[in-house]
CSV table of C-alpha atoms in Angstrom, one decimal:
chain,number,residue,atom,x,y,z
A,88,UNK,CA,122.7,133.4,87.5
A,89,UNK,CA,120.8,130.2,88.2
A,90,UNK,CA,123.0,127.1,88.4
A,91,UNK,CA,121.6,124.5,86.1
A,92,UNK,CA,120.7,121.1,87.7
A,93,UNK,CA,123.1,118.2,87.2
A,94,UNK,CA,122.5,116.3,84.0
A,95,UNK,CA,120.6,113.0,84.0
A,96,UNK,CA,122.7,110.4,82.2
A,97,UNK,CA,120.9,107.1,81.3
A,98,UNK,CA,123.2,104.1,81.0
A,99,UNK,CA,121.4,101.7,78.7
A,100,UNK,CA,122.0,97.9,78.6
A,101,UNK,CA,122.9,98.0,74.9
A,102,UNK,CA,121.6,96.4,71.8
A,103,UNK,CA,122.8,95.8,68.2
A,104,UNK,CA,119.2,96.2,67.0
A,105,UNK,CA,118.6,99.5,65.3
A,106,UNK,CA,114.9,99.5,66.3
A,107,UNK,CA,115.9,98.9,69.9
A,108,UNK,CA,118.3,101.8,69.9
A,109,UNK,CA,115.6,104.0,68.4
A,110,UNK,CA,113.3,103.1,71.3
A,111,UNK,CA,116.0,104.1,73.7
A,112,UNK,CA,116.4,107.5,71.9
A,113,UNK,CA,112.6,107.9,72.1
A,114,UNK,CA,112.8,107.4,75.9
A,115,UNK,CA,115.5,110.1,76.2
A,116,UNK,CA,113.4,112.5,74.1
A,117,UNK,CA,110.3,111.8,76.2
A,118,UNK,CA,112.2,112.4,79.4
A,119,UNK,CA,113.5,115.7,78.0
A,120,UNK,CA,109.9,116.7,76.9
A,121,UNK,CA,108.5,115.9,80.3
A,122,UNK,CA,111.3,117.7,82.2
A,123,UNK,CA,112.4,120.6,79.9
A,124,UNK,CA,114.7,122.2,82.6
A,125,UNK,CA,116.7,119.0,83.0
A,126,UNK,CA,119.6,118.1,80.7
A,127,UNK,CA,119.1,114.5,79.6
A,128,UNK,CA,121.4,112.2,77.7
A,129,UNK,CA,122.2,108.6,77.5
A,130,UNK,CA,124.0,105.8,75.7
A,131,UNK,CA,125.1,102.2,75.7
A,132,UNK,CA,128.1,100.3,76.8
A,133,UNK,CA,130.7,100.0,74.0
A,134,UNK,CA,130.5,98.7,71.3
A,135,UNK,CA,126.8,99.4,71.1
A,136,UNK,CA,125.5,102.7,69.7
A,137,UNK,CA,124.9,105.3,70.8
A,138,UNK,CA,127.9,105.0,73.1
A,139,UNK,CA,127.9,106.5,76.6
A,140,UNK,CA,131.1,108.5,75.8
A,141,UNK,CA,129.4,110.5,73.0
A,142,UNK,CA,126.4,111.2,75.3
A,143,UNK,CA,128.8,112.6,78.0
A,144,UNK,CA,130.7,114.7,75.5
A,145,UNK,CA,127.5,116.1,74.1
A,146,UNK,CA,126.2,117.1,77.5
A,147,UNK,CA,129.5,118.7,78.5
A,148,UNK,CA,129.5,120.7,75.2
A,149,UNK,CA,126.1,122.1,76.3
A,150,UNK,CA,127.5,123.1,79.7
A,151,UNK,CA,127.0,120.1,82.0
A,152,UNK,CA,129.7,119.6,84.5
A,153,UNK,CA,127.9,117.3,87.0
A,154,UNK,CA,126.0,114.2,86.2
A,155,UNK,CA,123.7,111.8,87.9
A,156,UNK,CA,124.0,108.4,86.2
A,157,UNK,CA,120.9,106.1,86.4
A,158,UNK,CA,121.4,102.7,84.9
A,159,UNK,CA,118.4,101.5,82.8
A,160,UNK,CA,118.7,98.0,84.0
A,161,UNK,CA,117.0,96.3,86.9
A,162,UNK,CA,120.1,94.5,88.1
A,163,UNK,CA,123.6,95.8,89.0
A,164,UNK,CA,125.4,96.8,85.8
A,165,UNK,CA,129.1,96.7,86.6
A,166,UNK,CA,130.2,97.0,83.0
A,167,UNK,CA,128.0,100.1,82.5
A,168,UNK,CA,129.5,101.6,85.6
A,169,UNK,CA,133.0,101.0,84.3
A,170,UNK,CA,132.1,102.4,80.9
A,171,UNK,CA,130.6,105.6,82.5
A,172,UNK,CA,133.8,106.1,84.6
A,173,UNK,CA,136.0,105.6,81.5
A,174,UNK,CA,133.9,108.1,79.5
A,175,UNK,CA,134.0,110.7,82.3
A,176,UNK,CA,137.7,110.2,82.8
A,177,UNK,CA,138.3,111.0,79.1
A,178,UNK,CA,136.2,114.1,79.4
A,179,UNK,CA,138.1,115.2,82.6
A,180,UNK,CA,141.3,115.4,80.6
A,181,UNK,CA,139.7,118.5,78.9
A,182,UNK,CA,137.3,119.4,81.7
A,183,UNK,CA,138.8,118.4,85.1
A,184,UNK,CA,135.8,119.9,87.0
A,185,UNK,CA,133.4,117.2,85.6
A,186,UNK,CA,132.1,114.8,88.3
A,187,UNK,CA,129.2,112.4,88.8
A,188,UNK,CA,127.0,110.6,91.3
A,189,UNK,CA,125.2,107.4,90.8
A,190,UNK,CA,121.6,106.6,91.3
A,191,UNK,CA,120.0,103.2,92.0
A,192,UNK,CA,118.6,101.0,89.2
A,193,UNK,CA,114.8,101.5,88.7
A,194,UNK,CA,113.7,98.1,90.0
A,195,UNK,CA,112.1,96.1,91.3
A,196,UNK,CA,109.8,98.9,92.4
A,197,UNK,CA,106.0,98.5,93.1
A,198,UNK,CA,105.3,100.6,89.9
A,199,UNK,CA,107.4,98.2,87.8
A,200,UNK,CA,105.9,95.2,89.4
A,201,UNK,CA,102.4,96.6,88.5
A,202,UNK,CA,103.6,97.1,84.9
A,203,UNK,CA,104.9,93.5,84.8
A,204,UNK,CA,101.5,92.3,86.1
A,205,UNK,CA,99.8,94.3,83.4
A,206,UNK,CA,102.0,92.7,80.7
A,207,UNK,CA,101.0,89.3,82.0
A,208,UNK,CA,97.3,90.2,81.8
A,209,UNK,CA,97.7,91.5,78.3
A,210,UNK,CA,99.4,88.3,77.2
A,211,UNK,CA,96.6,86.3,78.7
A,212,UNK,CA,94.1,88.4,76.8
A,213,UNK,CA,92.2,89.3,79.9
A,214,UNK,CA,89.3,91.7,79.3
A,215,UNK,CA,89.5,93.0,82.8
A,216,UNK,CA,91.9,92.7,85.8
A,217,UNK,CA,91.9,89.2,87.2
A,218,UNK,CA,91.6,88.3,90.8
A,219,UNK,CA,94.2,86.1,92.4
A,220,UNK,CA,91.8,83.1,92.2
A,221,UNK,CA,91.6,83.4,88.4
A,222,UNK,CA,95.4,83.0,88.2
A,223,UNK,CA,95.8,79.7,90.0
A,224,UNK,CA,96.8,77.9,86.8
A,225,UNK,CA,99.1,80.5,85.4
A,226,UNK,CA,102.9,80.2,85.8
A,227,UNK,CA,105.1,83.1,84.9
A,228,UNK,CA,108.6,82.7,83.6
A,229,UNK,CA,110.5,85.9,84.3
A,230,UNK,CA,113.4,86.2,81.9
A,231,UNK,CA,116.4,88.4,82.7
A,232,UNK,CA,119.4,89.4,80.6
A,233,UNK,CA,121.8,87.1,82.4
A,234,UNK,CA,125.2,88.0,83.8
A,235,UNK,CA,128.5,86.5,85.0
A,236,UNK,CA,127.8,88.4,88.2
A,237,UNK,CA,125.8,86.2,90.6
A,238,UNK,CA,124.5,89.3,92.3
A,239,UNK,CA,122.9,90.6,89.1
A,240,UNK,CA,121.2,87.2,88.5
A,241,UNK,CA,120.0,87.2,92.1
A,242,UNK,CA,118.1,90.4,91.4
A,243,UNK,CA,116.0,88.6,88.8
A,244,UNK,CA,115.1,86.0,91.4
A,245,UNK,CA,114.2,88.7,93.9
A,246,UNK,CA,111.9,90.4,91.4
A,247,UNK,CA,110.3,87.0,90.7
A,248,UNK,CA,109.6,86.5,94.4
A,249,UNK,CA,108.1,90.0,94.7
A,250,UNK,CA,106.0,89.5,91.5
A,251,UNK,CA,104.6,86.2,92.9
A,252,UNK,CA,103.7,87.6,96.4
A,253,UNK,CA,99.9,88.2,96.7
A,254,UNK,CA,99.1,88.0,93.0
A,255,UNK,CA,97.8,84.4,92.9
A,256,UNK,CA,100.0,83.0,90.2
A,257,UNK,CA,100.8,79.3,90.5
A,258,UNK,CA,104.4,80.3,90.5
A,259,UNK,CA,107.0,82.7,89.1
A,260,UNK,CA,110.1,81.0,87.8
A,261,UNK,CA,113.2,82.6,86.4
A,262,UNK,CA,115.4,82.2,83.3
A,263,UNK,CA,118.0,84.2,81.4
A,264,UNK,CA,118.5,85.0,77.8
A,265,UNK,CA,122.3,84.6,77.9
A,266,UNK,CA,125.4,84.0,80.1
A,267,UNK,CA,123.4,82.3,83.0
A,268,UNK,CA,121.3,79.2,83.5
A,269,UNK,CA,118.6,78.3,83.1
A,270,UNK,CA,118.0,79.5,79.5
A,271,UNK,CA,114.5,80.0,78.3
A,272,UNK,CA,113.8,76.4,77.0
A,273,UNK,CA,115.2,75.0,80.3
A,274,UNK,CA,113.1,77.4,82.3
A,275,UNK,CA,110.0,76.3,80.4
A,276,UNK,CA,110.9,72.7,81.0
A,277,UNK,CA,111.1,73.4,84.7
A,278,UNK,CA,107.7,75.1,84.7
A,279,UNK,CA,106.2,71.9,83.2
A,280,UNK,CA,108.0,69.7,85.7
A,281,UNK,CA,106.4,71.8,88.4
A,282,UNK,CA,103.0,71.2,87.0
A,283,UNK,CA,102.4,74.3,85.0
A,284,UNK,CA,99.2,74.3,82.9
A,285,UNK,CA,99.5,77.8,81.4
A,286,UNK,CA,102.8,79.7,81.1
A,287,UNK,CA,103.4,83.3,80.3
A,288,UNK,CA,107.0,84.2,79.3
A,289,UNK,CA,107.7,87.6,80.7
A,290,UNK,CA,110.9,89.5,79.6
A,291,UNK,CA,112.3,91.5,82.5
A,292,UNK,CA,113.7,94.2,80.2
A,293,UNK,CA,112.9,97.9,80.2
A,294,UNK,CA,112.8,98.3,76.4
A,295,UNK,CA,112.3,96.2,73.2
A,296,UNK,CA,115.3,95.1,71.1
A,297,UNK,CA,117.5,92.2,70.4
A,298,UNK,CA,117.3,90.4,73.8
A,299,UNK,CA,113.5,90.6,73.8
A,300,UNK,CA,113.4,89.2,70.2
A,301,UNK,CA,115.6,86.3,71.3
A,302,UNK,CA,113.3,85.5,74.2
A,303,UNK,CA,110.3,85.5,71.8
A,304,UNK,CA,112.1,83.3,69.3
A,305,UNK,CA,113.2,80.8,71.9
A,306,UNK,CA,109.6,80.7,73.4
A,307,UNK,CA,108.1,80.1,70.0
A,308,UNK,CA,110.5,77.3,69.2
A,309,UNK,CA,109.8,75.6,72.5
A,310,UNK,CA,106.0,76.0,72.1
A,311,UNK,CA,106.1,74.5,68.6
A,312,UNK,CA,107.6,71.4,70.0
A,313,UNK,CA,105.2,71.2,73.0
A,314,UNK,CA,101.8,72.1,71.5
A,315,UNK,CA,100.0,70.5,74.5
A,316,UNK,CA,101.3,73.3,76.7
A,317,UNK,CA,99.6,76.7,76.5
A,318,UNK,CA,102.4,79.3,76.3
A,319,UNK,CA,102.1,83.0,75.7
A,320,UNK,CA,104.8,85.7,75.2
A,321,UNK,CA,104.4,89.0,77.1
A,322,UNK,CA,105.7,92.3,76.0
A,323,UNK,CA,108.6,94.3,77.6
A,324,UNK,CA,107.7,97.1,80.0
A,325,UNK,CA,108.4,99.8,77.4
A,326,UNK,CA,108.8,103.6,77.9
A,327,UNK,CA,105.6,103.9,80.0
A,328,UNK,CA,105.1,107.0,82.2
A,329,UNK,CA,105.6,105.0,85.3
A,330,UNK,CA,109.1,104.0,84.1
A,331,UNK,CA,110.0,107.5,83.2
A,332,UNK,CA,108.8,108.8,86.6
A,333,UNK,CA,110.8,106.2,88.3
A,334,UNK,CA,114.0,107.1,86.5
A,335,UNK,CA,113.6,110.7,87.6
A,336,UNK,CA,112.8,109.5,91.1
A,337,UNK,CA,116.2,107.7,91.2
A,338,UNK,CA,117.8,110.9,89.9
A,339,UNK,CA,116.2,112.9,92.7
A,340,UNK,CA,117.3,110.4,95.3
A,341,UNK,CA,120.9,110.9,94.2
A,342,UNK,CA,120.6,114.7,94.4
A,343,UNK,CA,119.1,114.4,97.9
A,344,UNK,CA,122.1,112.4,99.2
A,345,UNK,CA,120.2,109.1,99.3
A,346,UNK,CA,122.1,106.7,101.7
A,347,UNK,CA,121.9,104.0,99.0
A,348,UNK,CA,123.4,106.1,96.3
A,349,UNK,CA,127.2,105.7,95.8
A,350,UNK,CA,129.0,108.8,94.9
A,351,UNK,CA,132.0,109.1,92.7
A,352,UNK,CA,135.1,109.9,94.6
A,353,UNK,CA,135.5,113.1,92.6
A,354,UNK,CA,132.0,114.3,93.5
A,355,UNK,CA,131.5,116.9,96.1
A,356,UNK,CA,128.0,118.3,97.0
A,357,UNK,CA,125.7,118.8,94.1
A,358,UNK,CA,125.3,122.5,93.0
A,359,UNK,CA,122.6,124.5,94.8
A,360,UNK,CA,119.0,124.6,93.8
A,361,UNK,CA,116.1,122.3,94.1
A,362,UNK,CA,115.9,119.3,91.9
A,363,UNK,CA,113.0,119.2,89.4
A,364,UNK,CA,109.8,118.5,91.2
A,365,UNK,CA,111.1,119.6,94.6
A,366,UNK,CA,112.6,117.5,97.3
A,367,UNK,CA,115.3,118.1,100.0
A,368,UNK,CA,118.2,120.3,99.4
A,369,UNK,CA,120.8,118.6,97.2
A,370,UNK,CA,123.7,117.1,99.0
A,371,UNK,CA,122.0,116.9,102.4
A,372,UNK,CA,122.0,113.3,103.7
A,373,UNK,CA,118.8,111.8,104.8
A,374,UNK,CA,118.3,109.2,107.5
A,375,UNK,CA,118.1,105.6,106.2
A,376,UNK,CA,114.5,104.4,105.9
A,377,UNK,CA,112.6,101.5,104.4
A,378,UNK,CA,111.6,101.8,100.8
A,379,UNK,CA,108.6,100.2,99.1
A,380,UNK,CA,110.9,98.4,96.7
A,381,UNK,CA,113.3,97.1,99.5
A,382,UNK,CA,112.9,93.7,100.9
A,383,UNK,CA,113.5,94.7,104.5
A,384,UNK,CA,117.2,93.8,104.7
A,385,UNK,CA,119.7,96.6,105.0
A,386,UNK,CA,123.1,95.0,105.2
A,387,UNK,CA,126.4,96.0,103.7
A,388,UNK,CA,125.8,94.3,100.4
A,389,UNK,CA,124.3,97.4,98.7
A,390,UNK,CA,127.1,98.3,96.4
A,391,UNK,CA,127.9,99.3,92.9
A,392,UNK,CA,124.6,99.9,91.1
A,393,UNK,CA,122.0,98.0,93.1
A,394,UNK,CA,121.1,95.2,95.5
A,395,UNK,CA,122.4,91.7,95.8
A,396,UNK,CA,119.6,89.9,97.7
A,397,UNK,CA,118.4,86.6,96.4
A,398,UNK,CA,114.9,85.2,96.9
A,399,UNK,CA,114.3,81.8,95.3
A,400,UNK,CA,110.8,80.5,94.7
C-alpha cells in the first residue's frame, strides 16, 4: 500500500471579508486541482473563518497524519504558528500520531518580485514592459500588513530593497496598513518629501480582502487631498500560477529536510515516497546553499516562519 504524502496545510493571514475568504478557498481548490495526489487544506488564525483548526480536523478525517504547514504571508507569522500548534495539539488528543513540519514563507522570491513588478506596470498602464530608464520618475510605496514583531516588519523593508535593485524606480519606500509605522498616508507624505513625481501604491499581500481594501481607501483619500501628485493603486499579487508553484516549492523543501525549515518537536522523518514533482528523498538533510531569494546572509536569525533581515532604502 502506497503511503500518501504529508498534507499541505496553508496558514492564511486572515480576513473578515467574505470575498477575501472566498479567494483563499479558490486558491486551495486550484492547488488541489493542479496537484490531485496531494491533500491540501488551509485556514485562518482565529477568529477569522475558515479557522485552521477545522482545516486540520478535515484533513485528519480524510486520513492525514503528517502535515507540512506553509504560511501564506511574506513575513514571519508567529500568531499563525501558535494557532497551528494549538490546532494540532487538540487533534493529537484523539490522534496522538499526528505531527507536522513547517515550510518557509513564499517570499520575497524572484518569482514574487517579478509579479510585484508586473502589478506596478499594470497600475501605470504600460502597454509594454518598461526599461529602467522609463521608470526614473516612479516611486513605489510597498505596503505590508504591519506587526508588533519588528522582524516581520523588517521583511517588508527587505522586499522593498530587492524590488528596487536593478529595476530603475526612483525609490521603493515602505508603509503598513496597521500596527506599525508609517501608515499609508505617512508613507505617501515621505515619498513626496523625497521628491516623488509619480507614486504607485503596491500592496504586499498575496490575496485580496479587507487589508487591501483599506490600502486602496487610504490611498484614494490621500490622493483626493493632493491632486497635484500622480498616485496609482496597484493590485495584490493574487492566486497566480507562480504563487501556487512557489507554495508547493516550499512544501517540497520541507519534505527534503531543507536546513531553513524548522520541524515540530513531534515530527520524525516524513513517510517514504517522493514528493509530488520529484526531489530528494523525504527526511534526508541537504547541505546549506544559497537561494535566489536569500540576501547572502546566513546567520542564526532564521527562526520561526521566516527571515529577520532588514534592508532600508
